[in-house]
Every structure is written in structure tokens, then in C-alpha cells.
CSV table of C-alpha atoms in Angstrom, one decimal:
chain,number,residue,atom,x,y,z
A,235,UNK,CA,-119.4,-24.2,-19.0
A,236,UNK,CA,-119.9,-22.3,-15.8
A,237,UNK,CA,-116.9,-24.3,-14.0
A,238,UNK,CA,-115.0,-23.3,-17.0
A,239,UNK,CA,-116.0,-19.8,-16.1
A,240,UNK,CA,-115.2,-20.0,-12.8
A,241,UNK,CA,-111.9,-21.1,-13.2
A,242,UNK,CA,-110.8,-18.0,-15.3
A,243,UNK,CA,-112.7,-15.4,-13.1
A,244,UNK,CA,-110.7,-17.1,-10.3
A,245,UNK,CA,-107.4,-17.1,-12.7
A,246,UNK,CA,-108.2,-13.0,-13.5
A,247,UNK,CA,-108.8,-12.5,-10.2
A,248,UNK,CA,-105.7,-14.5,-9.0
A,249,UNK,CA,-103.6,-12.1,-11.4
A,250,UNK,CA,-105.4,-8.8,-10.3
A,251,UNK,CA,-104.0,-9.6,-6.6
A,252,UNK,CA,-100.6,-10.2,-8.0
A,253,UNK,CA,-100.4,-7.0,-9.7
A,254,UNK,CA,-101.5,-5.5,-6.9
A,255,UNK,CA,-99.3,-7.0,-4.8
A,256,UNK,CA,-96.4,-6.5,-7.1
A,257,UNK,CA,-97.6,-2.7,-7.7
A,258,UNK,CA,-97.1,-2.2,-3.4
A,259,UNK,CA,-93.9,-4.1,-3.2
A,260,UNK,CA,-92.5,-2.0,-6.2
A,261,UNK,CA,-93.6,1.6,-4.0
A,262,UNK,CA,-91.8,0.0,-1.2
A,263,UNK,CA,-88.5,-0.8,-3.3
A,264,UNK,CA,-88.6,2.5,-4.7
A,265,UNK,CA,-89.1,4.2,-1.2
A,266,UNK,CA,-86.3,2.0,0.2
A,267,UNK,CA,-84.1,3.3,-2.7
A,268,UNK,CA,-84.7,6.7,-1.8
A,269,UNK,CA,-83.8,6.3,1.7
A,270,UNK,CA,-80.3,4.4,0.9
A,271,UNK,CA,-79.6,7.2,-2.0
A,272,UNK,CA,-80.2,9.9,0.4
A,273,UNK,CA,-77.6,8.2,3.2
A,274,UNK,CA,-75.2,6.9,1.2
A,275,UNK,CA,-75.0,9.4,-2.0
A,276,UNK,CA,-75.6,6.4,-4.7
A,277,UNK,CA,-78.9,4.4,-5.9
A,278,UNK,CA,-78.5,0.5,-5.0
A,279,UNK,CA,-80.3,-1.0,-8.1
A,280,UNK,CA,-83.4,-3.5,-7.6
A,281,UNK,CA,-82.0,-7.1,-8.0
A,282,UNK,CA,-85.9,-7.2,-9.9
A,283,UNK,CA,-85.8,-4.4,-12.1
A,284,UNK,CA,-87.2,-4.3,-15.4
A,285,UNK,CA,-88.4,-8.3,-15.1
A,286,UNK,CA,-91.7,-7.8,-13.8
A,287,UNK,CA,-92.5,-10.7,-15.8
A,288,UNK,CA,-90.5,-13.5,-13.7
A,289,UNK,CA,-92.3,-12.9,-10.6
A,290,UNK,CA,-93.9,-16.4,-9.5
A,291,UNK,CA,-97.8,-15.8,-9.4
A,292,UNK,CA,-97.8,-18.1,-6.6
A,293,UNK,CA,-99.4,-16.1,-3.5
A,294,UNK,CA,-97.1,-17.8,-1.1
A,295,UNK,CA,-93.9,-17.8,-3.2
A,296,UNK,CA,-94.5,-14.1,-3.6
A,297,UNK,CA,-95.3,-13.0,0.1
A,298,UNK,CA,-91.6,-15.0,0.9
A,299,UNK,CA,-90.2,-13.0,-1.6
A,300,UNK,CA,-91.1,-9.7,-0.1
A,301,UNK,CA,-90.5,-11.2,3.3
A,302,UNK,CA,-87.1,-11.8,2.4
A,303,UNK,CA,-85.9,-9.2,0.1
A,304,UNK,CA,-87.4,-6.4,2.7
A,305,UNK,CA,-85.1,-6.5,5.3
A,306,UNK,CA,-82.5,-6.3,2.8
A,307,UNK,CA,-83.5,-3.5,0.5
A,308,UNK,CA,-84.3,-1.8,4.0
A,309,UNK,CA,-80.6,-2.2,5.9
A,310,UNK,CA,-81.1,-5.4,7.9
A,311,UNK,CA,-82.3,-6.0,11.2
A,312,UNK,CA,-81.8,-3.1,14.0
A,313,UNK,CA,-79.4,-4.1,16.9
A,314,UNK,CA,-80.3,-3.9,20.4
A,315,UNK,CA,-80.9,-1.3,22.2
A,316,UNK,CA,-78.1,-0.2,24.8
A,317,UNK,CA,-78.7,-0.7,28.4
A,318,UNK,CA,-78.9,2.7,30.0
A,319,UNK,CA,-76.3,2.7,33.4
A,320,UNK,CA,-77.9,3.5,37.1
A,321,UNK,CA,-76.5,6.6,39.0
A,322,UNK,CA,-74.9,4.1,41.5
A,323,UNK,CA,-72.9,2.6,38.4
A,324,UNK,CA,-71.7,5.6,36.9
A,325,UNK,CA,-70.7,7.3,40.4
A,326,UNK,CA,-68.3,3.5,40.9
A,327,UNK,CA,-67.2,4.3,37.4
A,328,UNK,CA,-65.7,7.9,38.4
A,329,UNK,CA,-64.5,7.4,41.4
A,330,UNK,CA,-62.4,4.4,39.7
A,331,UNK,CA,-61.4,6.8,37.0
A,332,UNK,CA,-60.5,9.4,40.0
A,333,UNK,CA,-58.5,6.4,42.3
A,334,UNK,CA,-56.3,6.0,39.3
A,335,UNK,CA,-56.1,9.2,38.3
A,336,UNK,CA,-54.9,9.9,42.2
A,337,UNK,CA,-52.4,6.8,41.9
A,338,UNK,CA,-51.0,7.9,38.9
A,339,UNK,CA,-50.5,11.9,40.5
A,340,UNK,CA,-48.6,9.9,43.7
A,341,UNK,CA,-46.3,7.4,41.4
A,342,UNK,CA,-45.3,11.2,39.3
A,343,UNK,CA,-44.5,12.5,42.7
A,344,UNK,CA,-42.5,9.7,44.3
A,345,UNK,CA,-40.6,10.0,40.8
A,346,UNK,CA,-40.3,13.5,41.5
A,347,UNK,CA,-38.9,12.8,44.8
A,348,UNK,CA,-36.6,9.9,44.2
A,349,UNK,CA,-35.2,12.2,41.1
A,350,UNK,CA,-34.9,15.7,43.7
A,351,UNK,CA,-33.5,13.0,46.6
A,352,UNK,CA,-30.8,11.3,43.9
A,353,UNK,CA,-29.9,15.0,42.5
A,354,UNK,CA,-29.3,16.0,46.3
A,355,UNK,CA,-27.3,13.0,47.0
A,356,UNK,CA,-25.0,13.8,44.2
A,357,UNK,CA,-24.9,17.5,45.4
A,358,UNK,CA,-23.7,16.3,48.9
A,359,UNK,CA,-21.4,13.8,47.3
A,360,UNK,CA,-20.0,16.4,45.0
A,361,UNK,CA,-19.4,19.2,48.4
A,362,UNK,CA,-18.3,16.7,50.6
A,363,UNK,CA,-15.6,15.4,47.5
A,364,UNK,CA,-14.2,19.5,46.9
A,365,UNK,CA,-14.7,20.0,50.7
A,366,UNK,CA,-12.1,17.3,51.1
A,367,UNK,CA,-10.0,18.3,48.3
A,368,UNK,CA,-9.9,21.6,49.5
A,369,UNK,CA,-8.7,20.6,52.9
A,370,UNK,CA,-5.7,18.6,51.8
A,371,UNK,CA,-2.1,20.5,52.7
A,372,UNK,CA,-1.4,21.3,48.9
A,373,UNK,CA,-5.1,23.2,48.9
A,374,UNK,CA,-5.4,24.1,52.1
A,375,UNK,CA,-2.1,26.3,52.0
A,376,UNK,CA,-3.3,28.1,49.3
A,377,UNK,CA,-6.0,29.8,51.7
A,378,UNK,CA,-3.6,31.0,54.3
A,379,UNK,CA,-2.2,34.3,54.6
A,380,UNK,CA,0.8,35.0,56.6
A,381,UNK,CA,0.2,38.5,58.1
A,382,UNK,CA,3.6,40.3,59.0
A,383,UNK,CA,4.3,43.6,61.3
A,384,UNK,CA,5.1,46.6,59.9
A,385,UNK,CA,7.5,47.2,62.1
A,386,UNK,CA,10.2,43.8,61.3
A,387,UNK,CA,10.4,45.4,58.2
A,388,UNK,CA,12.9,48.5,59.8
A,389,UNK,CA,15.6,45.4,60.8
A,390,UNK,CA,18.3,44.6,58.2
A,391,UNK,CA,17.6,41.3,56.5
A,392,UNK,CA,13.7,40.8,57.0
A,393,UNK,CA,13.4,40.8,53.1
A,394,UNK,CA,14.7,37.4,53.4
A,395,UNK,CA,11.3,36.7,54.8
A,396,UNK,CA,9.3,38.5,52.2
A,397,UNK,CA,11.1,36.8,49.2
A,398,UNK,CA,11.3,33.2,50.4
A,399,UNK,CA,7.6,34.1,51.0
A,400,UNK,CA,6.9,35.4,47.1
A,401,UNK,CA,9.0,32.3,45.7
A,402,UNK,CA,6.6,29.9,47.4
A,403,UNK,CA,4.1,31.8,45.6
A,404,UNK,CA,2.0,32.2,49.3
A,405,UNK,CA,0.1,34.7,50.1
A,406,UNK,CA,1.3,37.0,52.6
A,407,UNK,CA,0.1,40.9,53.7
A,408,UNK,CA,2.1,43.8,55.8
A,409,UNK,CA,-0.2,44.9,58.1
A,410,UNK,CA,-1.1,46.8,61.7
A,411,UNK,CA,-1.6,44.2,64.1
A,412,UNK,CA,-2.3,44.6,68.3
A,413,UNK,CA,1.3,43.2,68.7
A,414,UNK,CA,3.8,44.8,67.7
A,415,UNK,CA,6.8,42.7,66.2
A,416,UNK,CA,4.6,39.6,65.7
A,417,UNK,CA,3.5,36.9,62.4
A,418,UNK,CA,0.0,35.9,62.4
A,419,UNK,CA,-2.0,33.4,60.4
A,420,UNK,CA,-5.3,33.8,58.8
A,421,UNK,CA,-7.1,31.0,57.0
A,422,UNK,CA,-10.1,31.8,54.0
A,423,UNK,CA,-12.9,29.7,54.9
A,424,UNK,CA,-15.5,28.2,52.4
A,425,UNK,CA,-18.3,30.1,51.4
A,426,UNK,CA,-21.4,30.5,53.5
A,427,UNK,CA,-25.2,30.0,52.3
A,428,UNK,CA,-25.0,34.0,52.2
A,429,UNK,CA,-22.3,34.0,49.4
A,430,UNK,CA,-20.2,35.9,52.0
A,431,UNK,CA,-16.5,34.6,52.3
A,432,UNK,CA,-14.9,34.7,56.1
A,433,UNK,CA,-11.8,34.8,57.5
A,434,UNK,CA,-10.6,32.9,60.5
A,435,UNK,CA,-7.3,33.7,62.5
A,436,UNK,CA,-5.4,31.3,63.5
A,437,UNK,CA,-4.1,30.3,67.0
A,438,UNK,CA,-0.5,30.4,66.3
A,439,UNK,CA,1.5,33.4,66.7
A,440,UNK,CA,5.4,34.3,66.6
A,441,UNK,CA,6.4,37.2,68.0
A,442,UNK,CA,10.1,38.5,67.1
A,443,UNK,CA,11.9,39.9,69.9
A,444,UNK,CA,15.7,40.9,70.1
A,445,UNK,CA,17.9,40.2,72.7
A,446,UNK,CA,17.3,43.6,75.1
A,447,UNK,CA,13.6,42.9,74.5
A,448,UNK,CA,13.7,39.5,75.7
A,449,UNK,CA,15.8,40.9,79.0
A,450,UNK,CA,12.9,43.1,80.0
A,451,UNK,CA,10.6,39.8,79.3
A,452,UNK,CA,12.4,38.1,82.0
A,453,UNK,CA,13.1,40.8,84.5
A,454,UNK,CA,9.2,41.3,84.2
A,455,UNK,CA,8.7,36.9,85.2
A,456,UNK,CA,11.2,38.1,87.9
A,457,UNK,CA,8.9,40.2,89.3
A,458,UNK,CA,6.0,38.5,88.5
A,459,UNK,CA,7.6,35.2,90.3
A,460,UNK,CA,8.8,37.1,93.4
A,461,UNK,CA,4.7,38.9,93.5
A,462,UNK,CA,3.1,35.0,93.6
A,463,UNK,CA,2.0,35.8,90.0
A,464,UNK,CA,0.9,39.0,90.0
A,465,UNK,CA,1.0,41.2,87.0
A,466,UNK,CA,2.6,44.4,87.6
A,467,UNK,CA,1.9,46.5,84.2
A,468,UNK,CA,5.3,44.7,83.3
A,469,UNK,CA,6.3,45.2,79.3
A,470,UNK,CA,4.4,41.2,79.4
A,471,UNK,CA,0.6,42.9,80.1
A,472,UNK,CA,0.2,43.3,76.4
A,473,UNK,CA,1.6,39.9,75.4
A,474,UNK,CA,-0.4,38.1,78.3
A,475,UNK,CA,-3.9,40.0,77.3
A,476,UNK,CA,-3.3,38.5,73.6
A,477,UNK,CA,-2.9,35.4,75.3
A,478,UNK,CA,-6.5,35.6,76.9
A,479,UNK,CA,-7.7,35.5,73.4
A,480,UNK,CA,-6.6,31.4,73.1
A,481,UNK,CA,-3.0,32.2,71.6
A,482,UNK,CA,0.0,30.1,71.3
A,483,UNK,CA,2.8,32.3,70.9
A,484,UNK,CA,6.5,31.2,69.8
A,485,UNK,CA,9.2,33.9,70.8
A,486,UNK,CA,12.0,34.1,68.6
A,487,UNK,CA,14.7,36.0,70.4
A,488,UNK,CA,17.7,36.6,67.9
A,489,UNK,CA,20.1,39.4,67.9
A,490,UNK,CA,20.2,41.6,65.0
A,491,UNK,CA,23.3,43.7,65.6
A,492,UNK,CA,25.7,40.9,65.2
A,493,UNK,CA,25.8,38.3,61.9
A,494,UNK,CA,26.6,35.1,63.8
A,495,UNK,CA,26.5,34.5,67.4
A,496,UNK,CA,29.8,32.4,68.8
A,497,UNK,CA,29.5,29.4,71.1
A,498,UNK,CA,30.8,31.7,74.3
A,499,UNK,CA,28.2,34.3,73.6
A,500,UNK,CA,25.2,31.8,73.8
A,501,UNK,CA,22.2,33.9,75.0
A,502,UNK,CA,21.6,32.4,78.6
A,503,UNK,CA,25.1,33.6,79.1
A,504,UNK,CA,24.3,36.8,77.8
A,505,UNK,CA,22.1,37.7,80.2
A,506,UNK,CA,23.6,36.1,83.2
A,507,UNK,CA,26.8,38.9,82.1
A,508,UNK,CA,24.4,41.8,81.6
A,509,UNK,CA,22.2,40.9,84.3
A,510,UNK,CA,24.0,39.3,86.9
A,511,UNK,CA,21.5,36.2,86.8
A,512,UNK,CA,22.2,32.5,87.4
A,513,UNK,CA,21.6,29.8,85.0
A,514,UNK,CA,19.1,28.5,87.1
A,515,UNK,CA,17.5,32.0,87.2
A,516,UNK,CA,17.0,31.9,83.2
A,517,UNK,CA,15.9,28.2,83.1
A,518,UNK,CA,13.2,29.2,85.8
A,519,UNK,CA,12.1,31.6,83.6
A,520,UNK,CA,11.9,29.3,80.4
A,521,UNK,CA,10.4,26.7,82.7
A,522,UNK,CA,7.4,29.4,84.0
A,523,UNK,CA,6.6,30.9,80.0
A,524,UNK,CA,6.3,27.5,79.2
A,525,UNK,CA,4.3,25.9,81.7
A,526,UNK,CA,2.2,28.6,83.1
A,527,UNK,CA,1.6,31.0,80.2
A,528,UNK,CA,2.2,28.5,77.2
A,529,UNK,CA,5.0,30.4,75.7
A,530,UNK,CA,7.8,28.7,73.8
A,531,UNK,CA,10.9,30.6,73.5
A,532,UNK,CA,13.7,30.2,71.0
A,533,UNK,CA,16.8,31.4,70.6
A,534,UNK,CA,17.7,31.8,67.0
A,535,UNK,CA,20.6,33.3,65.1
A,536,UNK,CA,19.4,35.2,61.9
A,537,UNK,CA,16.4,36.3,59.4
A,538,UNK,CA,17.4,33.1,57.4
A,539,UNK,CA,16.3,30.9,60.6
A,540,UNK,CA,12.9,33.0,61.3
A,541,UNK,CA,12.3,32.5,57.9
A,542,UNK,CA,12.4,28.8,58.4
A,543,UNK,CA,10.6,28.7,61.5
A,544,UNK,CA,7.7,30.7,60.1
A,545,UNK,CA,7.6,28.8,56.5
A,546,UNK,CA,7.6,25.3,59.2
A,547,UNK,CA,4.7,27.1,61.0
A,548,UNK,CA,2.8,27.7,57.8
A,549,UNK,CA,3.7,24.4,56.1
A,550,UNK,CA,2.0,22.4,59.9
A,551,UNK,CA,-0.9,24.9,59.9
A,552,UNK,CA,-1.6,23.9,56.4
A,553,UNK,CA,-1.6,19.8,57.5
A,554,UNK,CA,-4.0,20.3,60.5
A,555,UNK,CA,-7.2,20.4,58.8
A,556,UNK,CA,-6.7,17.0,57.5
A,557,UNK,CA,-5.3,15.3,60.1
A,558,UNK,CA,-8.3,16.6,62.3
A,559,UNK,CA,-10.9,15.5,59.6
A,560,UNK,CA,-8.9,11.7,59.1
A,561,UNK,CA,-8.5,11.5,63.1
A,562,UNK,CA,-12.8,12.3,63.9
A,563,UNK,CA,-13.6,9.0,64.2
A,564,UNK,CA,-14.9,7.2,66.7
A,565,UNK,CA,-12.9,4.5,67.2
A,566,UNK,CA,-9.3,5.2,65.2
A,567,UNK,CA,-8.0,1.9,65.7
A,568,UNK,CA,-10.3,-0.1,64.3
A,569,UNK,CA,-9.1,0.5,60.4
A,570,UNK,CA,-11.3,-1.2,58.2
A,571,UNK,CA,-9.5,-3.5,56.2
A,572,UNK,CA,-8.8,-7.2,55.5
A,573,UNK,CA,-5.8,-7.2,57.9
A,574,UNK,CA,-8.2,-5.4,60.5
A,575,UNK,CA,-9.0,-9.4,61.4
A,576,UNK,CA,-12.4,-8.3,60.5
A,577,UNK,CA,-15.3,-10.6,58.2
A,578,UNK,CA,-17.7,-9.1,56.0
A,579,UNK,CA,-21.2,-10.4,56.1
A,580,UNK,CA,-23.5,-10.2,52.9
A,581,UNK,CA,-26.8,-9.1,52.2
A,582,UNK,CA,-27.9,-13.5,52.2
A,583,UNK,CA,-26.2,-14.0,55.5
A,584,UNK,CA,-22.9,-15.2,53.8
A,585,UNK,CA,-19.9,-14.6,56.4
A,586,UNK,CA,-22.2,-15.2,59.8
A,587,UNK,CA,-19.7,-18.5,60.6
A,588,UNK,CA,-16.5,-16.6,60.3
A,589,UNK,CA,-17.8,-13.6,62.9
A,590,UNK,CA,-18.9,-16.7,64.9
A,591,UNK,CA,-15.5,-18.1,64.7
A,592,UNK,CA,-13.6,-15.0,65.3
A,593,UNK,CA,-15.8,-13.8,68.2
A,594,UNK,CA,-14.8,-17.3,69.8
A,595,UNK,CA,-11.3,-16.9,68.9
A,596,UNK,CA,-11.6,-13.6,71.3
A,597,UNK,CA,-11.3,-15.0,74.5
A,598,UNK,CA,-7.9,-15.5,75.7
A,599,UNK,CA,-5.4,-18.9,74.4
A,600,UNK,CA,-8.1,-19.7,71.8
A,601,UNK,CA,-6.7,-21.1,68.8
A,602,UNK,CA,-8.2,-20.5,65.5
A,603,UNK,CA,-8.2,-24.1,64.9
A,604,UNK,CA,-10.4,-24.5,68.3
A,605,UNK,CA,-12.8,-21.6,67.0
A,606,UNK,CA,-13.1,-24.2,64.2
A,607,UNK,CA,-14.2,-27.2,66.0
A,608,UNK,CA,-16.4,-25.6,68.1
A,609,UNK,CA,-17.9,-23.4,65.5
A,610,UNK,CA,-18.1,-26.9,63.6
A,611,UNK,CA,-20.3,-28.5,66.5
A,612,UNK,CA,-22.4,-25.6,66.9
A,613,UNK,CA,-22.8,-23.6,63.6
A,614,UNK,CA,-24.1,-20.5,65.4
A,615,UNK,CA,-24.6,-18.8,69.4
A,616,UNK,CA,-28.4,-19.4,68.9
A,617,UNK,CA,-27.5,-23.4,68.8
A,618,UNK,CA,-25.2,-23.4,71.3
A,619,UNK,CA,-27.3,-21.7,73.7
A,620,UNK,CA,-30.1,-24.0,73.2
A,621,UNK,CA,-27.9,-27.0,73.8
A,622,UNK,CA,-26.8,-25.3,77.0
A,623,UNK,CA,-30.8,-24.9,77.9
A,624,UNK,CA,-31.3,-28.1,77.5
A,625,UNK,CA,-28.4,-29.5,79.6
A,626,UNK,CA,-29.2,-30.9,82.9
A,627,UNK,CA,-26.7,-29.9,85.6
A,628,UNK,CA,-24.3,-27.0,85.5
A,629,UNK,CA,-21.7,-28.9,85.4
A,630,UNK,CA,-22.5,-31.0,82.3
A,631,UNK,CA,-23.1,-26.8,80.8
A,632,UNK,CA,-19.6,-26.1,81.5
A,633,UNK,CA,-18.0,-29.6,79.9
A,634,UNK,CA,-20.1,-29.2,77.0
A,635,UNK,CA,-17.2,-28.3,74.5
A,636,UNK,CA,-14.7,-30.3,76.3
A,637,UNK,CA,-14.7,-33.7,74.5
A,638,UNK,CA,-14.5,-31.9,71.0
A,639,UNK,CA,-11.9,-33.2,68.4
A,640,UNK,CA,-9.6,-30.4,67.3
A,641,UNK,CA,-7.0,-31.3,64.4
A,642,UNK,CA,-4.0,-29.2,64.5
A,643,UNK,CA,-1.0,-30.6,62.1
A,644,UNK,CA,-1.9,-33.7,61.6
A,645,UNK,CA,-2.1,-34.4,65.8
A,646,UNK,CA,-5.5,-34.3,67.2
A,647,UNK,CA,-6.6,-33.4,70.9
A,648,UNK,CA,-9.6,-32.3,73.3
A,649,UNK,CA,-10.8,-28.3,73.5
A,650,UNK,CA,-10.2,-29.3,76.7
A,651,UNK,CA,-12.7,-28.1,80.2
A,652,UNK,CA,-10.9,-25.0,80.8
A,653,UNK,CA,-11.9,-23.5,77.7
A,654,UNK,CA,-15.7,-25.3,77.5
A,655,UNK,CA,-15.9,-23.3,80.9
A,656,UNK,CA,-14.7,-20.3,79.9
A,657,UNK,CA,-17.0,-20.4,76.4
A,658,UNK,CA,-20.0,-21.1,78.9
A,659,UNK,CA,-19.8,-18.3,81.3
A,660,UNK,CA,-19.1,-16.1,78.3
A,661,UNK,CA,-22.4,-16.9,76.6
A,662,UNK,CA,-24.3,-17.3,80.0
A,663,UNK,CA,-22.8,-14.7,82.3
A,664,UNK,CA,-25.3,-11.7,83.8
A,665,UNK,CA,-22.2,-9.4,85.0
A,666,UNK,CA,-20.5,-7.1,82.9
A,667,UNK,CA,-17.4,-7.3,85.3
A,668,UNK,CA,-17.2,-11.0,85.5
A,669,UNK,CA,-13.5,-11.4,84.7
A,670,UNK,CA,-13.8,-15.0,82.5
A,671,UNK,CA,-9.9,-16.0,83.0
């Protein structure tokens, strides 16, 4: 009877610590329900609500329950906690951040540059291109200006001038100029970095002179030939000051009185009639303008022929800007060019045997086919001086190259010792003025 007791007080008692259990595990559902309504907005529902009942009354069955269903009513187990960095690790971090930071800033600016350095090439390419454009004759005419006298307007016939002049469409201006009686050439050069246009005068100049003019001209080389060249305020002193200034001047003596000159009134004879002078008198003359003061003279018989002389002038002014710009090179002869005898070398060496074999074909009576053989032997100068180096004697150097095979035609013969001599002092000479032949 009293184990009988003992075994319900111990059952009663067995159920009071399950309620109790059961009653705390409930609070801490309902606490953890709270807490996952408050974060996420909705209630999660108990997977044991409203069965009470089912629990297991087993002690151990129900301390695994809540050991297990805690952690996920409750939002599972916390992560690790994050490592916090040392000042040494997060100074390495910015100055890696900064480094790239810095490389980036200097590949942007290279950019920069290559992009400014590619937009200046172009620039240059693009002035250099109209720069030459501009100086060829077609252009370049266009910025001349033929400047005429006033005073060759007052002969009969100098509007032949003038029109031919307007026809061409050139530009041309009447104006006051230190000479009188004279053409002059200006040229319009290109614009400066100041956005200022200038003007260059030429060196050419024409004076027009009739046939009494050019008497006093050579009366006055008379006296300047009898004073040892002297000048003796002659009518030349303002000519020969304009010639201080670098002129070439071109007289055009023509008589304007007459239409046509005949053959018996040819202007040397002229003046040896008026002036009582020799032939030989006026040819000294001619001979001393042109040799001693650069003065060209001719003798021509209307406007119509000025006007051809000065539009020949204007035409070879208009030419020499090009020819002087094709003609600065260094070397003029050596055109560049496949007939030029030249060989082009490429960026993988491609083309270094055929400058070896025409280098060797530059000394004197060497064949291109002997140039071959030897090139053939000895693919390059390096080798060939190395197999001189190691020669003995010098005069196993020198016949080296004599006992090659050379195949000309179908025949076949020796390079020979003259030429294996000549091809060893050429390689292995110390004097510049060695003469090889």
C-alpha cells in the first residue's frame, strides 16, 4: 500500500515538473514571438500551439525538445565576431588605395598627352600640307603683286602692260616708288603667330629706260671707267644706291618715238652715230653693268615686248619658292626610289644581305654576281671579319675570297686575288685616304 503510494506521489510529482517546465518554455516561446513580430512585422506561429497535450512527459525527451526548438524560435546561432584591423593594416590599405589611385591619375594623363601630341601632329601635318600647296607656282602667283611707276604710264602704249596684266587676273598696283621708271615685285607672306600679314619685296627689278636715257647711262660708265670706278654723282648714283639694297635690275632700253626699229638702226649703232663711240666702247660698257654692278641690259622694241619680259619675270618669281623648297636637301642626288640602286631593310632585319651585297658591289669591277658569292660565303661584315681574325698570316687575309666559285651564264670562275685583296683592305684599312685600287 505505501509503495503504491509512493508511486503516485512520485507520478503527481513527475507531472507538477512537467507543467512547470512546459509553463517556462511556453513564456519563452511567447517572448521569442514578440521579438520576431517586432523585427519582421508578422507573428511566426508555435509549431506546439494549442497541443499542450502531446508533449512527452519524459524529463529528458522534453529538455531536448526545448534544446532544440530554442535556437530556432530564437534566430539561430550568432556568427562570429569580425576581427577588428591594426593601424599598421589599415595605413597598407590606403596607401594601396592612394598608389592606384596615383596610377590611374598618370595613365589619364599620358592619355591626355598622347591625344594633345596626335592632335599636334595632325596640326603640323595639316600646315606643312597648305604651306606646300600654297608655295606651288599656280598658288604662289596668286600672292605677288607687280608694282608699276607712275611715270610709264605718260608713254604711248604702256596700257598694253596694264591689260595683259588684268586678263591674267594678277594683281598689280600703280604706285610711287624710289626709282623712277621701274617694275617691282612684292610677295604676301603667310600669316604670323600675331595674325599680322607681311609683305616681302622681291629682289628683281626692271627699270625702263629709253634710248637718250640709256646714252647718259653709258657716258656716266665712261667716266666712271676712265675715274678707276669712281662714282661721280653721274645720272647711275641713284640706280647704284638701289643696288646696295641686294637688287638685280634688268634695263630694258626701247625707243618709244618710233613703232619698229630696222636692222640698220640697231641700238649699238645708234649710239656709236650720236656719240661717236666704237663698238668696242659699247660692248665695254655692257661687259662692266654686267660684271661689276650686276646689271643686265636689253634692248627691246615695243610695250608688247616689256610686257612679255615682265609677265616672264613674274611667271619665274612665282616657280622659285618651290624649286628652293624641292632643292633643300641634303644630298639631291640621292633620290629615293627603287631605281636609286637602293635596299630597304625592315623592322625584322629583312633586306640586311642585299645592303651587304650592294655595299660589296661598290668597289670598283665588282660584278653583282661576285657580290653574290661572296655575300653567299659570308652572309654578313660581322662574319667575314671574324674569319679574317682568325686567319693566320696576312697573306692568307688577303686570298681569303680568292678560291670562291662565281657562276655567271652557265660558265663558272674564281673571285680571283685582286678582288679578295681589295675586299680585305676595305674592311681592315685604318686610313681614310687609302686609295683601294
Amino acid at each position: 500500500m505505501s509503495v503504491l503510494r509512493r508511486a503516485v506521489t512520485w507520478e503527481i510529482s513527475e507531472s507538477e515538473d512537467s507543467d512547470h517546465d512546459l509553463k517556462s518554455e511556453l513564456n519563452r516561446d511567447e517572448i521569442c514571438q514578440k521579438e520576431t513580430t517586432d523585427s519582421r512585422g508578422e507573428p511566426e506561429a508555435l509549431s506546439f500551439e494549442g497541443k499542450p497535450t502531446n508533449l512527452p512527459s519524459s524529463p529528458a525527451k522534453s529538455d531536448s525538445r526545448v534544446a532544440l526548438s530554442a535556437p530556432e524560435a530564437c534566430g539561430g546561432t550568432p556568427g562570429p565576431a569580425r576581427k577588428r584591423r591594426s593601424r599598421e593594416e589599415i595605413e597598407a590599405t590606403r596607401l594601396k588605395a592612394k598608389e592606384r589611385k596615383e596610377e590611374r591619375e598618370r595613365q589619364r594623363a599620358a592619355r591626355a598627352r598622347e591625344k594633345e601630341e596626335r592632335k599636334r601632329e595632325q596640326q603640323r601635318r595639316r600646315e606643312a600640307a597648305e604651306t606646300l600647296n600654297s608655295l606651288r607656282p599656280e598658288n604662289c602667283i596668286k600672292s605677288l603683286t607687280v608694282c608699276v611707276e607712275p611715270a610709264l604710264l605718260q608713254h604711248d602704249g604702256s596700257d598694253i602692260l596694264l591689260d595683259t596684266l588684268a586678263m591674267l587676273e594678277w594683281r598689280f598696283t600703280v604706285e610711287s616708288q624710289r626709282l623712277s621708271r621701274s617694275i617691282t615685285w612684292t610677295r604676301d607672306l603667310p600669316q604670323v603667330e600675331d595674325g599680322q600679314a607681311r609683305v616681302e619685296e622681291e629682289e628683281q627689278m626692271v627699270l625702263v629706260l629709253t634710248l637718250a636715257d640709256f646714252v647718259d647711262v653709258v657716258i656716266s660708265v665712261k667716266e666712271m671707267v676712265d675715274s678707276d670706278g669712281e662714282e661721280t654723282g653721274t645720272v647711275l648714283s641713284p640706280l647704284l644706291e638701289r643696288l646696295n639694297w641686294n637688287k638685280v635690275v634688268t634695263m630694258l632700253v626701247t625707243d618709244f618715238e618710233s613703232d619698229h626699229w630696222m636692222k640698220e638702226y640697231f641700238p649699238e649703232q645708234m649710239l656709236r652715230t650720236k656719240l661717236g663711240m666704237k663698238d668696242q666702247d659699247v660692248e665695254e660698257v655692257l661687259v662692266y653693268l654686267q660684271l661689276y654692278k650686276n646689271i643686265s641690259v636689253v634692248f627691246l622694241e615695243s610695250w608688247q615686248d616689256i610686257t612679255n619680259h615682265v609677265c616672264a619675270v613674274t611667271k619665274a618669281l612665282s616657280k622659285r619658292p618651290f624649286k628652293l623648297l624641292t632643292e633643300r636637301t641634303e644630298l639631291p642626288f640621292c633620290v629615293v626610289g627603287s631605281w636609286a640602286s637602293g635596299a630597304r631593310v625592315g623592322r625584322d632585319g629583312s633586306g640586311l644581305r642585299d645592303v651587304w651585297v650592294r655595299q660589296i658591289q661598290q668597289l670598283n669591277r665588282v660584278s653583282p654576281a661576285v657580290a653574290a658569292a661572296v655575300a653567299e660565303a659570308f652572309p654578313s661584315p660581322r662574319i667575314l671579319l671574324q674569319a679574317y681574325q682568325n686567319s693566320g698570316s696576312e697573306a692568307e687575309k688577303k686570298g681569303m675570297l680568292a678560291g670562291l666559285s662565281v657562276k655567271t651564264e652557265g660558265k663558272e670562275r674564281r673571285v680571283g686575288p685582286d678582288i679578295s685583296a681589295r675586299m680585305y683592305r676595305s674592311l681592315t684599312a685604318e686610313n681614310p685616304q687609302l686609295v683601294l685600287d
